[in-house]
mmCIF file of C-alpha atoms in Angstrom:
data_model
loop_
_atom_site.group_PDB
_atom_site.id
_atom_site.type_symbol
_atom_site.label_atom_id
_atom_site.label_comp_id
_atom_site.label_asym_id
_atom_site.label_seq_id
_atom_site.Cartn_x
_atom_site.Cartn_y
_atom_site.Cartn_z
ATOM 1 C CA UNK A 204 68.624 140.857 199.415
ATOM 2 C CA UNK A 205 71.924 139.090 198.286
ATOM 3 C CA UNK A 206 74.493 138.433 201.173
ATOM 4 C CA UNK A 207 78.304 138.398 199.514
ATOM 5 C CA UNK A 208 81.543 137.394 201.639
ATOM 6 C CA UNK A 209 85.283 136.650 200.794
ATOM 7 C CA UNK A 210 88.421 135.550 202.753
ATOM 8 C CA UNK A 211 91.752 136.448 202.095
ATOM 9 C CA UNK A 212 95.109 136.299 203.948
ATOM 10 C CA UNK A 213 97.762 138.520 203.337
ATOM 11 C CA UNK A 214 101.616 137.278 204.607
ATOM 12 C CA UNK A 215 101.762 140.089 206.322
ATOM 13 C CA UNK A 216 101.625 141.260 210.411
ATOM 14 C CA UNK A 217 98.459 142.738 211.216
ATOM 15 C CA UNK A 218 100.253 145.914 211.697
ATOM 16 C CA UNK A 219 101.094 146.384 208.307
ATOM 17 C CA UNK A 220 98.341 145.378 206.978
ATOM 18 C CA UNK A 221 96.233 148.106 209.029
ATOM 19 C CA UNK A 222 98.537 150.937 207.965
ATOM 20 C CA UNK A 223 98.290 149.627 204.641
ATOM 21 C CA UNK A 224 94.349 149.805 204.811
ATOM 22 C CA UNK A 225 94.507 153.605 206.513
ATOM 23 C CA UNK A 226 96.619 154.627 203.185
ATOM 24 C CA UNK A 227 94.609 152.435 200.799
ATOM 25 C CA UNK A 228 93.214 155.514 198.989
ATOM 26 C CA UNK A 229 94.241 156.712 196.310
ATOM 27 C CA UNK A 230 95.614 154.315 194.510
ATOM 28 C CA UNK A 231 95.839 152.775 190.363
ATOM 29 C CA UNK A 232 93.898 149.517 191.198
ATOM 30 C CA UNK A 233 90.864 151.177 191.960
ATOM 31 C CA UNK A 234 90.247 155.120 190.583
ATOM 32 C CA UNK A 235 86.667 154.999 190.917
ATOM 33 C CA UNK A 236 87.136 156.134 194.712
ATOM 34 C CA UNK A 237 88.385 159.835 194.894
ATOM 35 C CA UNK A 238 88.351 160.636 197.528
ATOM 36 C CA UNK A 239 88.191 160.374 201.490
ATOM 37 C CA UNK A 240 87.098 162.865 204.343
ATOM 38 C CA UNK A 241 87.521 162.618 208.247
ATOM 39 C CA UNK A 242 84.093 163.347 210.139
ATOM 40 C CA UNK A 243 84.816 162.571 213.253
ATOM 41 C CA UNK A 244 88.078 160.455 214.766
ATOM 42 C CA UNK A 245 88.290 159.731 219.069
ATOM 43 C CA UNK A 246 89.920 157.448 221.148
ATOM 44 C CA UNK A 247 88.307 155.585 223.856
ATOM 45 C CA UNK A 248 89.283 153.827 225.775
ATOM 46 C CA UNK A 249 92.285 152.434 223.613
ATOM 47 C CA UNK A 250 90.046 152.212 220.856
ATOM 48 C CA UNK A 251 90.559 154.542 217.878
ATOM 49 C CA UNK A 252 86.714 155.071 216.196
ATOM 50 C CA UNK A 253 86.935 157.089 213.178
ATOM 51 C CA UNK A 254 84.298 158.271 210.904
ATOM 52 C CA UNK A 255 84.917 159.077 207.134
ATOM 53 C CA UNK A 256 83.260 160.190 204.189
ATOM 54 C CA UNK A 257 84.059 157.950 200.919
ATOM 55 C CA UNK A 258 83.207 159.853 197.250
ATOM 56 C CA UNK A 259 83.912 157.865 194.479
ATOM 57 C CA UNK A 260 81.749 156.847 191.386
ATOM 58 C CA UNK A 261 79.249 154.335 190.453
ATOM 59 C CA UNK A 262 79.180 153.326 186.937
ATOM 60 C CA UNK A 263 75.384 151.957 186.280
ATOM 61 C CA UNK A 264 74.109 150.851 182.858
ATOM 62 C CA UNK A 265 71.978 153.182 181.215
ATOM 63 C CA UNK A 266 68.938 151.221 182.193
ATOM 64 C CA UNK A 267 69.470 151.506 185.534
ATOM 65 C CA UNK A 268 69.878 155.081 185.667
ATOM 66 C CA UNK A 269 66.884 155.601 183.748
ATOM 67 C CA UNK A 270 65.182 153.702 187.403
ATOM 68 C CA UNK A 271 67.404 154.869 190.043
ATOM 69 C CA UNK A 272 68.215 157.873 188.616
ATOM 70 C CA UNK A 273 72.056 159.882 187.955
ATOM 71 C CA UNK A 274 75.043 160.838 190.147
ATOM 72 C CA UNK A 275 78.537 161.966 189.045
ATOM 73 C CA UNK A 276 80.021 161.355 192.870
ATOM 74 C CA UNK A 277 78.427 158.985 195.112
ATOM 75 C CA UNK A 278 79.000 159.178 198.524
ATOM 76 C CA UNK A 279 79.157 156.481 201.339
ATOM 77 C CA UNK A 280 79.415 156.410 204.902
ATOM 78 C CA UNK A 281 82.427 154.264 206.396
ATOM 79 C CA UNK A 282 82.583 154.121 210.479
ATOM 80 C CA UNK A 283 85.799 152.329 211.916
ATOM 81 C CA UNK A 284 87.385 150.825 214.868
ATOM 82 C CA UNK A 285 90.899 150.094 215.497
ATOM 83 C CA UNK A 286 91.767 147.967 218.389
ATOM 84 C CA UNK A 287 95.600 147.706 218.981
ATOM 85 C CA UNK A 288 95.745 145.877 221.384
ATOM 86 C CA UNK A 289 93.357 143.213 220.456
ATOM 87 C CA UNK A 290 94.743 143.510 217.099
ATOM 88 C CA UNK A 291 91.639 144.629 215.253
ATOM 89 C CA UNK A 292 90.408 146.133 212.680
ATOM 90 C CA UNK A 293 86.755 146.694 211.470
ATOM 91 C CA UNK A 294 85.165 149.170 208.865
ATOM 92 C CA UNK A 295 81.376 148.689 208.127
ATOM 93 C CA UNK A 296 80.379 151.105 205.052
ATOM 94 C CA UNK A 297 76.930 152.357 204.478
ATOM 95 C CA UNK A 298 76.139 154.179 201.042
ATOM 96 C CA UNK A 299 74.133 157.270 200.724
ATOM 97 C CA UNK A 300 73.684 157.730 197.787
ATOM 98 C CA UNK A 301 70.383 155.951 195.758
ATOM 99 C CA UNK A 302 69.523 155.163 199.559
ATOM 100 C CA UNK A 303 66.126 155.304 198.820
ATOM 101 C CA UNK A 304 66.267 152.325 196.160
ATOM 102 C CA UNK A 305 70.010 150.478 196.818
ATOM 103 C CA UNK A 306 71.147 149.617 200.431
ATOM 104 C CA UNK A 307 74.878 148.197 200.376
ATOM 105 C CA UNK A 308 76.252 147.424 203.765
ATOM 106 C CA UNK A 309 80.010 146.116 203.702
ATOM 107 C CA UNK A 310 81.901 145.208 206.824
ATOM 108 C CA UNK A 311 85.543 144.283 206.484
ATOM 109 C CA UNK A 312 87.581 142.633 209.575
ATOM 110 C CA UNK A 313 91.766 142.553 209.417
ATOM 111 C CA UNK A 314 92.917 140.367 212.526
ATOM 112 C CA UNK A 315 95.837 138.028 212.703
ATOM 113 C CA UNK A 316 95.189 134.879 211.362
ATOM 114 C CA UNK A 317 94.522 132.117 213.737
ATOM 115 C CA UNK A 318 97.408 129.910 212.922
ATOM 116 C CA UNK A 319 100.147 132.014 211.893
ATOM 117 C CA UNK A 320 100.385 135.387 213.435
ATOM 118 C CA UNK A 321 102.916 137.038 210.960
ATOM 119 C CA UNK A 322 100.134 136.749 208.766
ATOM 120 C CA UNK A 323 96.622 139.067 208.025
ATOM 121 C CA UNK A 324 93.453 137.354 207.552
ATOM 122 C CA UNK A 325 90.396 139.496 205.762
ATOM 123 C CA UNK A 326 87.092 138.780 205.929
ATOM 124 C CA UNK A 327 84.631 140.677 204.118
ATOM 125 C CA UNK A 328 80.803 140.868 203.830
ATOM 126 C CA UNK A 329 78.460 142.809 201.767
ATOM 127 C CA UNK A 330 74.501 142.540 201.675
ATOM 128 C CA UNK A 331 73.355 144.384 198.949
ATOM 129 C CA UNK A 332 69.298 145.061 198.956
ATOM 130 C CA UNK A 333 67.312 147.199 196.079
ATOM 131 C CA UNK A 334 63.796 147.445 196.427
ATOM 132 C CA UNK A 335 61.153 149.981 194.708
ATOM 133 C CA UNK A 336 62.436 149.353 191.276
ATOM 134 C CA UNK A 337 61.888 146.711 188.460
ATOM 135 C CA UNK A 338 64.173 144.000 187.923
ATOM 136 C CA UNK A 339 65.566 144.508 191.194
ATOM 137 C CA UNK A 340 66.945 141.116 191.901
ATOM 138 C CA UNK A 341 68.880 141.648 188.715
ATOM 139 C CA UNK A 342 70.449 145.030 190.198
ATOM 140 C CA UNK A 343 71.382 143.179 192.929
ATOM 141 C CA UNK A 344 73.319 140.748 191.308
ATOM 142 C CA UNK A 345 74.920 143.583 188.830
ATOM 143 C CA UNK A 346 76.148 145.177 192.335
ATOM 144 C CA UNK A 347 76.916 141.729 193.728
ATOM 145 C CA UNK A 348 79.405 141.340 191.253
ATOM 146 C CA UNK A 349 81.129 145.112 191.487
ATOM 147 C CA UNK A 350 81.515 144.394 194.756
ATOM 148 C CA UNK A 351 83.280 141.022 193.939
ATOM 149 C CA UNK A 352 85.364 142.810 191.620
ATOM 150 C CA UNK A 353 86.415 145.721 193.741
ATOM 151 C CA UNK A 354 87.112 143.552 196.325
ATOM 152 C CA UNK A 355 89.676 142.317 194.178
ATOM 153 C CA UNK A 356 90.985 145.244 192.996
ATOM 154 C CA UNK A 357 91.315 146.679 196.762
ATOM 155 C CA UNK A 358 93.353 143.454 198.007
ATOM 156 C CA UNK A 359 95.679 144.372 195.113
ATOM 157 C CA UNK A 360 96.187 148.553 196.550
ATOM 158 C CA UNK A 361 97.010 147.178 200.315
ATOM 159 C CA UNK A 362 100.005 145.297 198.737
ATOM 160 C CA UNK A 363 100.899 148.215 196.561
ATOM 161 C CA UNK A 364 100.478 150.464 199.356
ATOM 162 C CA UNK A 365 102.834 147.884 201.773
ATOM 163 C CA UNK A 366 105.336 148.445 198.612
ATOM 164 C CA UNK A 367 105.053 151.878 199.202
ATOM 165 C CA UNK A 368 105.737 151.945 203.245
ATOM 166 C CA UNK A 369 108.656 149.496 202.744
ATOM 167 C CA UNK A 370 110.646 151.789 199.958
ATOM 168 C CA UNK A 371 109.520 154.864 202.155
ATOM 169 C CA UNK A 372 111.553 152.754 204.927
ATOM 170 C CA UNK A 373 114.397 151.910 202.314
ATOM 171 C CA UNK A 374 114.700 155.435 201.626
ATOM 172 C CA UNK A 375 115.053 156.619 205.018
ATOM 173 C CA UNK A 376 117.470 153.984 206.147
ATOM 174 C CA UNK A 377 119.845 155.078 203.253
ATOM 175 C CA UNK A 378 118.780 158.706 204.037
ATOM 176 C CA UNK A 379 119.785 157.963 207.310
ATOM 177 C CA UNK A 380 123.032 155.781 206.664
ATOM 178 C CA UNK A 381 124.091 159.126 203.988
ATOM 179 C CA UNK A 382 123.503 161.231 206.488
ATOM 180 C CA UNK A 383 125.846 159.126 208.906
ATOM 181 C CA UNK A 384 128.847 158.678 206.286
ATOM 182 C CA UNK A 385 128.742 162.343 206.085
ATOM 183 C CA UNK A 386 128.484 163.253 209.239
ATOM 184 C CA UNK A 387 131.532 160.628 209.733
ATOM 185 C CA UNK A 388 132.955 162.302 207.133
ATOM 186 C CA UNK A 389 133.043 165.618 208.272
ATOM 187 C CA UNK A 390 134.451 164.042 211.853
ATOM 188 C CA UNK A 391 137.702 162.877 210.049
ATOM 189 C CA UNK A 392 138.126 165.756 208.438
ATOM 190 C CA UNK A 393 137.833 167.897 211.585
ATOM 191 C CA UNK A 394 140.310 165.502 213.399
ATOM 192 C CA UNK A 395 142.760 165.477 210.600
ATOM 193 C CA UNK A 396 142.570 169.047 210.362
ATOM 194 C CA UNK A 397 143.137 169.415 214.135
ATOM 195 C CA UNK A 398 145.749 166.791 213.906
ATOM 196 C CA UNK A 399 147.362 169.334 210.714
ATOM 197 C CA UNK A 400 147.185 172.241 213.262
ATOM 198 C CA UNK A 401 148.567 170.631 215.782
ATOM 199 C CA UNK A 402 151.825 169.535 214.233
ATOM 200 C CA UNK A 403 152.261 172.722 212.534
ATOM 201 C CA UNK A 404 152.023 174.151 216.140
ATOM 202 C CA UNK A 405 154.419 171.866 217.107
ATOM 203 C CA UNK A 406 156.555 172.513 214.340
ATOM 204 C CA UNK A 407 156.675 176.408 214.976
ATOM 205 C CA UNK A 408 157.507 175.675 218.365
ATOM 206 C CA UNK A 409 160.436 172.608 217.709
ATOM 207 C CA UNK A 410 162.094 175.348 215.415
ATOM 208 C CA UNK A 411 161.098 178.571 217.900
ATOM 209 C CA UNK A 412 162.515 176.457 220.736
ATOM 210 C CA UNK A 413 165.884 175.452 218.435
ATOM 211 C CA UNK A 414 166.270 179.100 216.978
ATOM 212 C CA UNK A 415 166.350 180.091 220.687
ATOM 213 C CA UNK A 416 168.983 177.475 222.434
ATOM 214 C CA UNK A 417 171.308 178.224 219.041
ATOM 215 C CA UNK A 418 171.269 181.905 220.166
ATOM 216 C CA UNK A 419 171.823 180.737 223.385
ATOM 217 C CA UNK A 420 175.091 178.756 222.017
ATOM 218 C CA UNK A 421 176.125 181.774 220.368
ATOM 219 C CA UNK A 422 175.718 184.171 223.152
ATOM 220 C CA UNK A 423 177.515 181.890 225.566
ATOM 221 C CA UNK A 424 180.300 181.276 222.985
ATOM 222 C CA UNK A 425 180.957 185.013 222.587
ATOM 223 C CA UNK A 426 181.037 185.667 225.956
ATOM 224 C CA UNK A 427 183.490 182.897 226.347
ATOM 225 C CA UNK A 428 185.509 184.534 223.456
ATOM 226 C CA UNK A 429 185.988 187.905 225.147
ATOM 227 C CA UNK A 430 186.894 186.261 228.004
ATOM 228 C CA UNK A 431 189.800 184.875 226.591
#
């Protein structure tokens, strides 16, 4: 049995990292994970419980394939809990493929950093056990090294997703500003049109009133001449 542990600090608040963790796959850093499917999801006492089936590709050397067999796609069961009040996200993953020979139990937790709540502390632990085949200790080392490598890719993927989220927010803000500018422009145009129409109406009224006044004056003068 081999136990692997790791800690990493993200310079982002817990809410941001937790959201990125949900959107972690697929990502270009770790293309081995090809899909995640939600099996069950429920909320109990304010805590979100999710069970997902993770599909991935494991690349074993030929000598290992001769011992445990081959599989084009490997599956793992991931059960997670998200507690927004306590600001804690925990994911526990267990392999389903090759489970007669290999057991990989991994636990990942995301919590606010104890000394800086604007940051997030990631803790990872994996327990690897290989039994029933020759070279079991060597295979455990092989798997542990692979887990360590994938953990580094996973942290890069989190940063990549956070970058995508930031871009999406900026695009939404830009679209909102653009829509506001267009609305203001249309409102100004409508106001200008109303003002122009009002001015034309006033000009027409003034012109008609002037003609009426001229007609009255002409009529008055004509009557005065007739009396003379």
